[in-house]
Short mmCIF file of N, CA and C in Angstrom, two decimals:
data_model
loop_
_atom_site.label_atom_id
_atom_site.label_comp_id
_atom_site.label_asym_id
_atom_site.label_seq_id
_atom_site.Cartn_x
_atom_site.Cartn_y
_atom_site.Cartn_z
N MET A 7 3.03 18.68 -25.77
CA MET A 7 3.12 18.74 -24.34
C MET A 7 4.56 18.44 -23.91
N LYS A 8 5.16 19.35 -23.19
CA LYS A 8 6.54 19.19 -22.77
C LYS A 8 6.58 18.60 -21.36
N SER A 9 7.22 17.45 -21.25
CA SER A 9 7.35 16.81 -19.95
C SER A 9 8.68 17.21 -19.33
N ARG A 10 8.65 17.68 -18.12
CA ARG A 10 9.86 18.21 -17.51
C ARG A 10 10.69 17.15 -16.80
N PHE A 11 10.10 16.04 -16.44
CA PHE A 11 10.78 15.10 -15.56
C PHE A 11 11.15 13.79 -16.24
N LEU A 12 11.43 13.80 -17.52
CA LEU A 12 11.85 12.61 -18.23
C LEU A 12 13.29 12.77 -18.70
N PHE A 13 14.02 11.65 -18.72
CA PHE A 13 15.38 11.65 -19.23
C PHE A 13 15.33 11.75 -20.76
N PRO A 14 16.42 12.18 -21.39
CA PRO A 14 16.45 12.20 -22.86
C PRO A 14 16.30 10.79 -23.43
N TYR A 15 15.94 10.72 -24.69
CA TYR A 15 15.67 9.44 -25.35
C TYR A 15 16.87 8.49 -25.30
N TRP A 16 18.07 9.01 -25.47
CA TRP A 16 19.27 8.18 -25.52
C TRP A 16 19.60 7.53 -24.18
N CYS A 17 19.06 8.02 -23.09
CA CYS A 17 19.32 7.41 -21.77
C CYS A 17 18.72 6.02 -21.66
N LYS A 18 17.70 5.74 -22.47
CA LYS A 18 17.09 4.41 -22.47
C LYS A 18 18.12 3.36 -22.86
N PHE A 19 18.98 3.67 -23.82
CA PHE A 19 19.99 2.72 -24.27
C PHE A 19 21.07 2.50 -23.21
N ILE A 20 21.40 3.55 -22.47
CA ILE A 20 22.34 3.40 -21.35
C ILE A 20 21.72 2.49 -20.29
N GLY A 21 20.43 2.67 -20.04
CA GLY A 21 19.73 1.81 -19.08
C GLY A 21 19.72 0.36 -19.50
N TYR A 22 19.45 0.09 -20.77
CA TYR A 22 19.48 -1.30 -21.26
C TYR A 22 20.88 -1.88 -21.15
N PHE A 23 21.90 -1.08 -21.45
CA PHE A 23 23.29 -1.55 -21.32
C PHE A 23 23.61 -1.91 -19.87
N LEU A 24 23.26 -1.02 -18.94
CA LEU A 24 23.50 -1.30 -17.52
C LEU A 24 22.75 -2.55 -17.07
N LEU A 25 21.56 -2.72 -17.57
CA LEU A 25 20.77 -3.91 -17.23
C LEU A 25 21.44 -5.18 -17.74
N LEU A 26 21.93 -5.14 -18.97
CA LEU A 26 22.62 -6.31 -19.53
C LEU A 26 23.92 -6.62 -18.78
N VAL A 27 24.61 -5.58 -18.32
CA VAL A 27 25.83 -5.79 -17.56
C VAL A 27 25.51 -6.34 -16.17
N ASP A 28 24.43 -5.91 -15.57
CA ASP A 28 24.11 -6.27 -14.19
C ASP A 28 23.47 -7.65 -14.05
N ILE A 29 22.74 -8.11 -15.04
CA ILE A 29 22.02 -9.38 -14.93
C ILE A 29 22.95 -10.56 -14.62
N PRO A 30 24.11 -10.71 -15.29
CA PRO A 30 24.99 -11.85 -14.92
C PRO A 30 25.45 -11.79 -13.46
N PHE A 31 25.71 -10.60 -12.94
CA PHE A 31 26.14 -10.50 -11.55
C PHE A 31 25.02 -10.86 -10.58
N ILE A 32 23.80 -10.55 -10.95
CA ILE A 32 22.66 -10.93 -10.10
C ILE A 32 22.49 -12.45 -10.13
N ILE A 33 22.68 -13.06 -11.28
CA ILE A 33 22.51 -14.51 -11.40
C ILE A 33 23.64 -15.26 -10.71
N ILE A 34 24.88 -14.80 -10.90
CA ILE A 34 26.04 -15.50 -10.34
C ILE A 34 26.05 -15.42 -8.82
N LYS A 35 25.73 -14.29 -8.27
CA LYS A 35 25.70 -14.01 -6.84
C LYS A 35 27.12 -13.89 -6.28
N ASN A 36 27.19 -13.49 -5.05
CA ASN A 36 28.47 -13.20 -4.41
C ASN A 36 29.29 -14.44 -4.11
N ASP A 37 28.68 -15.58 -3.82
CA ASP A 37 29.42 -16.77 -3.41
C ASP A 37 30.41 -17.21 -4.48
N ASP A 38 30.06 -17.08 -5.71
CA ASP A 38 30.93 -17.51 -6.80
C ASP A 38 32.05 -16.51 -7.09
N LEU A 39 31.91 -15.28 -6.62
CA LEU A 39 32.89 -14.25 -6.94
C LEU A 39 33.89 -13.99 -5.82
N THR A 40 33.63 -14.49 -4.60
CA THR A 40 34.51 -14.15 -3.48
C THR A 40 35.91 -14.73 -3.64
N GLY A 41 36.04 -15.90 -4.24
CA GLY A 41 37.36 -16.50 -4.44
C GLY A 41 38.20 -15.73 -5.45
N MET A 42 37.58 -14.96 -6.28
CA MET A 42 38.29 -14.22 -7.32
C MET A 42 38.79 -12.87 -6.82
N GLY A 43 38.44 -12.48 -5.60
CA GLY A 43 38.87 -11.20 -5.07
C GLY A 43 38.06 -10.04 -5.60
N PHE A 44 36.91 -10.31 -6.17
CA PHE A 44 36.08 -9.27 -6.77
C PHE A 44 34.93 -8.97 -5.83
N LEU A 45 34.88 -7.77 -5.32
CA LEU A 45 33.83 -7.36 -4.38
C LEU A 45 33.73 -8.37 -3.23
N ASN A 46 34.80 -8.48 -2.45
CA ASN A 46 34.88 -9.48 -1.39
C ASN A 46 33.77 -9.36 -0.36
N ASP A 47 33.39 -8.18 -0.02
CA ASP A 47 32.37 -7.98 0.99
C ASP A 47 30.99 -8.23 0.39
N GLU A 48 30.20 -9.05 1.06
CA GLU A 48 28.86 -9.38 0.55
C GLU A 48 27.96 -8.15 0.49
N GLN A 49 28.08 -7.27 1.47
CA GLN A 49 27.26 -6.06 1.50
C GLN A 49 27.61 -5.14 0.33
N THR A 50 28.89 -5.02 0.02
CA THR A 50 29.33 -4.19 -1.11
C THR A 50 28.79 -4.73 -2.42
N PHE A 51 28.84 -6.05 -2.58
CA PHE A 51 28.32 -6.68 -3.79
C PHE A 51 26.82 -6.43 -3.92
N PHE A 52 26.09 -6.60 -2.82
CA PHE A 52 24.64 -6.38 -2.84
C PHE A 52 24.31 -4.94 -3.20
N ILE A 53 24.99 -4.00 -2.58
CA ILE A 53 24.72 -2.59 -2.86
C ILE A 53 25.05 -2.24 -4.30
N ALA A 54 26.17 -2.75 -4.80
CA ALA A 54 26.57 -2.45 -6.19
C ALA A 54 25.56 -2.99 -7.19
N THR A 55 25.09 -4.21 -6.98
CA THR A 55 24.13 -4.78 -7.93
C THR A 55 22.78 -4.09 -7.84
N ILE A 56 22.33 -3.76 -6.64
CA ILE A 56 21.03 -3.11 -6.49
C ILE A 56 21.06 -1.69 -7.07
N VAL A 57 22.12 -0.95 -6.78
CA VAL A 57 22.22 0.42 -7.31
C VAL A 57 22.27 0.41 -8.83
N THR A 58 23.04 -0.51 -9.40
CA THR A 58 23.11 -0.62 -10.86
C THR A 58 21.76 -1.01 -11.45
N LEU A 59 21.09 -1.97 -10.81
CA LEU A 59 19.79 -2.42 -11.30
C LEU A 59 18.75 -1.30 -11.24
N ILE A 60 18.69 -0.60 -10.13
CA ILE A 60 17.70 0.48 -9.99
C ILE A 60 18.00 1.62 -10.96
N THR A 61 19.27 1.96 -11.12
CA THR A 61 19.64 3.00 -12.08
C THR A 61 19.24 2.61 -13.49
N ALA A 62 19.50 1.36 -13.86
CA ALA A 62 19.15 0.89 -15.20
C ALA A 62 17.65 0.93 -15.41
N ILE A 63 16.90 0.44 -14.44
CA ILE A 63 15.44 0.41 -14.58
C ILE A 63 14.86 1.82 -14.63
N LEU A 64 15.40 2.72 -13.82
CA LEU A 64 14.92 4.11 -13.85
C LEU A 64 15.19 4.76 -15.21
N LEU A 65 16.37 4.52 -15.77
CA LEU A 65 16.69 5.10 -17.07
C LEU A 65 15.79 4.54 -18.17
N VAL A 66 15.52 3.24 -18.12
CA VAL A 66 14.65 2.64 -19.13
C VAL A 66 13.22 3.13 -18.96
N ALA A 67 12.76 3.19 -17.72
CA ALA A 67 11.35 3.53 -17.47
C ALA A 67 11.04 5.00 -17.76
N PHE A 68 11.94 5.88 -17.41
CA PHE A 68 11.61 7.30 -17.47
C PHE A 68 12.43 8.07 -18.51
N SER A 69 12.73 7.42 -19.62
CA SER A 69 13.32 8.11 -20.76
C SER A 69 12.21 8.45 -21.75
N LYS A 70 12.39 9.56 -22.43
CA LYS A 70 11.39 9.98 -23.42
C LYS A 70 11.32 8.99 -24.56
N GLU A 71 10.20 8.98 -25.22
CA GLU A 71 10.05 8.23 -26.47
C GLU A 71 10.50 9.13 -27.61
N LYS A 72 10.68 8.55 -28.80
CA LYS A 72 11.05 9.38 -29.95
C LYS A 72 10.01 10.45 -30.19
N VAL A 73 8.75 10.06 -30.13
CA VAL A 73 7.64 11.00 -30.25
C VAL A 73 6.90 10.98 -28.92
N GLU A 74 7.05 12.03 -28.16
CA GLU A 74 6.42 12.12 -26.84
C GLU A 74 5.23 13.06 -26.96
N ASP A 75 4.03 12.50 -27.11
CA ASP A 75 2.83 13.31 -27.24
C ASP A 75 1.90 13.06 -26.05
N GLU A 76 0.70 13.63 -26.13
CA GLU A 76 -0.24 13.51 -25.02
C GLU A 76 -0.70 12.08 -24.81
N GLN A 77 -0.83 11.33 -25.90
CA GLN A 77 -1.27 9.94 -25.76
C GLN A 77 -0.19 9.10 -25.06
N ILE A 78 1.06 9.31 -25.38
CA ILE A 78 2.16 8.60 -24.72
C ILE A 78 2.20 9.01 -23.25
N ALA A 79 2.02 10.29 -22.97
CA ALA A 79 2.01 10.75 -21.59
C ALA A 79 0.88 10.11 -20.80
N GLN A 80 -0.29 9.97 -21.42
CA GLN A 80 -1.42 9.32 -20.75
C GLN A 80 -1.15 7.83 -20.53
N LEU A 81 -0.56 7.16 -21.52
CA LEU A 81 -0.19 5.75 -21.35
C LEU A 81 0.82 5.59 -20.22
N ARG A 82 1.78 6.51 -20.16
CA ARG A 82 2.79 6.47 -19.10
C ARG A 82 2.13 6.64 -17.73
N LEU A 83 1.22 7.58 -17.62
CA LEU A 83 0.53 7.82 -16.35
C LEU A 83 -0.34 6.63 -15.95
N ASP A 84 -1.09 6.08 -16.89
CA ASP A 84 -1.93 4.92 -16.59
C ASP A 84 -1.09 3.72 -16.18
N SER A 85 0.01 3.50 -16.85
CA SER A 85 0.88 2.36 -16.52
C SER A 85 1.50 2.53 -15.14
N LEU A 86 1.89 3.73 -14.81
CA LEU A 86 2.46 3.98 -13.49
C LEU A 86 1.40 3.78 -12.40
N GLN A 87 0.19 4.22 -12.67
CA GLN A 87 -0.90 4.03 -11.71
C GLN A 87 -1.18 2.54 -11.50
N TRP A 88 -1.24 1.77 -12.57
CA TRP A 88 -1.45 0.32 -12.46
C TRP A 88 -0.32 -0.32 -11.65
N ALA A 89 0.91 0.10 -11.91
CA ALA A 89 2.06 -0.49 -11.21
C ALA A 89 1.99 -0.22 -9.71
N ILE A 90 1.60 0.98 -9.33
CA ILE A 90 1.52 1.31 -7.91
C ILE A 90 0.38 0.54 -7.25
N TYR A 91 -0.78 0.49 -7.89
CA TYR A 91 -1.90 -0.29 -7.34
C TYR A 91 -1.51 -1.75 -7.14
N LEU A 92 -0.98 -2.36 -8.17
CA LEU A 92 -0.62 -3.77 -8.10
C LEU A 92 0.46 -4.01 -7.06
N ASN A 93 1.43 -3.10 -6.96
CA ASN A 93 2.49 -3.24 -5.98
C ASN A 93 1.93 -3.25 -4.56
N TYR A 94 1.03 -2.34 -4.26
CA TYR A 94 0.50 -2.29 -2.90
C TYR A 94 -0.44 -3.45 -2.60
N ILE A 95 -1.15 -3.94 -3.59
CA ILE A 95 -1.98 -5.14 -3.38
C ILE A 95 -1.08 -6.33 -3.05
N ILE A 96 -0.02 -6.51 -3.82
CA ILE A 96 0.91 -7.62 -3.56
C ILE A 96 1.60 -7.43 -2.21
N LEU A 97 1.98 -6.21 -1.88
CA LEU A 97 2.64 -5.93 -0.60
C LEU A 97 1.73 -6.27 0.57
N ILE A 98 0.47 -5.89 0.50
CA ILE A 98 -0.48 -6.19 1.58
C ILE A 98 -0.66 -7.70 1.72
N ILE A 99 -0.82 -8.39 0.60
CA ILE A 99 -0.98 -9.85 0.64
C ILE A 99 0.26 -10.51 1.25
N CYS A 100 1.44 -10.04 0.86
CA CYS A 100 2.67 -10.62 1.40
C CYS A 100 2.82 -10.36 2.89
N PHE A 101 2.50 -9.17 3.34
CA PHE A 101 2.59 -8.88 4.77
C PHE A 101 1.60 -9.70 5.59
N LEU A 102 0.45 -10.01 5.00
CA LEU A 102 -0.53 -10.82 5.71
C LEU A 102 -0.16 -12.31 5.72
N THR A 103 0.62 -12.75 4.76
CA THR A 103 0.93 -14.18 4.67
C THR A 103 2.33 -14.55 5.14
N TYR A 104 3.33 -13.68 4.99
CA TYR A 104 4.70 -14.01 5.37
C TYR A 104 4.99 -13.57 6.78
N LYS A 105 5.84 -14.33 7.44
CA LYS A 105 6.25 -14.00 8.81
C LYS A 105 7.78 -14.04 8.90
N GLY A 106 8.33 -13.32 9.85
CA GLY A 106 9.75 -13.41 10.17
C GLY A 106 10.68 -12.88 9.10
N ASP A 107 11.67 -13.70 8.74
CA ASP A 107 12.72 -13.29 7.82
C ASP A 107 12.22 -13.10 6.39
N ASN A 108 11.09 -13.67 6.06
CA ASN A 108 10.56 -13.52 4.71
C ASN A 108 10.12 -12.09 4.41
N VAL A 109 9.89 -11.30 5.45
CA VAL A 109 9.49 -9.90 5.24
C VAL A 109 10.59 -9.13 4.53
N ARG A 110 11.85 -9.47 4.83
CA ARG A 110 12.97 -8.80 4.17
C ARG A 110 12.95 -9.05 2.66
N SER A 111 12.69 -10.28 2.27
CA SER A 111 12.64 -10.57 0.84
C SER A 111 11.44 -9.90 0.18
N VAL A 112 10.36 -9.72 0.93
CA VAL A 112 9.20 -8.99 0.41
C VAL A 112 9.59 -7.54 0.13
N LEU A 113 10.36 -6.95 1.02
CA LEU A 113 10.78 -5.56 0.83
C LEU A 113 11.76 -5.43 -0.34
N HIS A 114 12.62 -6.42 -0.56
CA HIS A 114 13.50 -6.40 -1.74
C HIS A 114 12.68 -6.49 -3.02
N PHE A 115 11.68 -7.33 -3.00
CA PHE A 115 10.77 -7.46 -4.14
C PHE A 115 10.03 -6.14 -4.38
N ASN A 116 9.58 -5.52 -3.29
CA ASN A 116 8.83 -4.27 -3.36
C ASN A 116 9.67 -3.13 -3.92
N LEU A 117 10.96 -3.21 -3.76
CA LEU A 117 11.86 -2.16 -4.24
C LEU A 117 11.92 -2.13 -5.76
N LYS A 118 11.87 -3.31 -6.39
CA LYS A 118 12.07 -3.39 -7.84
C LYS A 118 10.78 -3.55 -8.63
N PHE A 119 9.79 -4.16 -8.03
CA PHE A 119 8.60 -4.56 -8.78
C PHE A 119 7.83 -3.41 -9.44
N PRO A 120 7.58 -2.28 -8.77
CA PRO A 120 6.77 -1.24 -9.43
C PRO A 120 7.38 -0.76 -10.74
N LEU A 121 8.68 -0.55 -10.77
CA LEU A 121 9.31 -0.07 -12.01
C LEU A 121 9.30 -1.14 -13.09
N ILE A 122 9.55 -2.39 -12.71
CA ILE A 122 9.54 -3.47 -13.70
C ILE A 122 8.14 -3.63 -14.29
N PHE A 123 7.12 -3.64 -13.44
CA PHE A 123 5.76 -3.77 -13.94
C PHE A 123 5.37 -2.56 -14.78
N PHE A 124 5.81 -1.37 -14.37
CA PHE A 124 5.53 -0.17 -15.15
C PHE A 124 6.11 -0.29 -16.56
N ILE A 125 7.37 -0.73 -16.65
CA ILE A 125 8.01 -0.87 -17.96
C ILE A 125 7.25 -1.88 -18.81
N LEU A 126 6.92 -3.03 -18.23
CA LEU A 126 6.22 -4.07 -18.99
C LEU A 126 4.86 -3.58 -19.49
N ARG A 127 4.10 -2.94 -18.62
CA ARG A 127 2.77 -2.47 -19.01
C ARG A 127 2.86 -1.34 -20.04
N PHE A 128 3.77 -0.41 -19.83
CA PHE A 128 3.93 0.71 -20.74
C PHE A 128 4.34 0.23 -22.13
N ARG A 129 5.32 -0.67 -22.19
CA ARG A 129 5.75 -1.21 -23.48
C ARG A 129 4.63 -1.99 -24.15
N TRP A 130 3.85 -2.76 -23.36
CA TRP A 130 2.74 -3.52 -23.92
C TRP A 130 1.68 -2.58 -24.50
N MET A 131 1.37 -1.51 -23.80
CA MET A 131 0.36 -0.57 -24.28
C MET A 131 0.85 0.14 -25.55
N ILE A 132 2.12 0.49 -25.63
CA ILE A 132 2.66 1.10 -26.84
C ILE A 132 2.63 0.10 -27.99
N PHE A 133 2.97 -1.16 -27.72
CA PHE A 133 2.91 -2.19 -28.74
C PHE A 133 1.49 -2.34 -29.27
N ARG A 134 0.50 -2.38 -28.37
CA ARG A 134 -0.89 -2.52 -28.80
C ARG A 134 -1.34 -1.31 -29.61
N ARG A 135 -0.91 -0.13 -29.20
CA ARG A 135 -1.28 1.10 -29.94
C ARG A 135 -0.69 1.07 -31.34
N ASN A 136 0.58 0.70 -31.45
CA ASN A 136 1.23 0.64 -32.76
C ASN A 136 0.64 -0.46 -33.63
N TRP A 137 0.30 -1.60 -33.04
CA TRP A 137 -0.30 -2.70 -33.78
C TRP A 137 -1.67 -2.30 -34.33
N ALA A 138 -2.46 -1.60 -33.51
CA ALA A 138 -3.77 -1.14 -33.97
C ALA A 138 -3.63 -0.11 -35.08
N ALA A 139 -2.63 0.76 -34.99
CA ALA A 139 -2.42 1.77 -36.04
C ALA A 139 -1.99 1.11 -37.35
N ARG A 140 -1.12 0.10 -37.27
CA ARG A 140 -0.71 -0.62 -38.49
C ARG A 140 -1.88 -1.37 -39.10
N LYS A 141 -2.70 -1.98 -38.26
CA LYS A 141 -3.87 -2.72 -38.74
C LYS A 141 -4.85 -1.78 -39.43
N GLU A 142 -5.05 -0.61 -38.85
CA GLU A 142 -5.96 0.38 -39.43
C GLU A 142 -5.41 0.90 -40.75
N ALA A 143 -4.10 1.08 -40.84
CA ALA A 143 -3.48 1.57 -42.07
C ALA A 143 -3.61 0.53 -43.19
N ARG A 144 -3.54 -0.74 -42.86
CA ARG A 144 -3.69 -1.78 -43.88
C ARG A 144 -5.12 -1.85 -44.39
N LEU A 145 -6.09 -1.60 -43.51
CA LEU A 145 -7.50 -1.67 -43.91
C LEU A 145 -7.91 -0.51 -44.79
N SER A 146 -7.26 0.63 -44.64
CA SER A 146 -7.67 1.78 -45.44
C SER A 146 -6.87 1.94 -46.69
#
């Protein structure tokens, strides 16, 4: 089965690299970098980190596997469906419980969470599939 909307396999490594580069900047935040003259504007820093993070997560999430078959495609679809369901359940709960300025942080969370949960669930399902295959091979 040929999937038309997936990045090549090697893009996953670019995504992991971008993620590793971006994580320290997310942790350090803009306050620690303004004295150094690096991305002086807070809005510019925020946009740069978010764009890098989303690009990295998209590349990791939607890159082909070495062997892309129907079972992997089904796992990918199921994981994406779970991520969307869970995202909207959490979004509804947050909108019902948070008021005022906290809604903005809910929307920031909502921007990243579906892809992160998709990656975690998809990788977990592939791990379980491979573990079951190895276990079956040892038994036979």
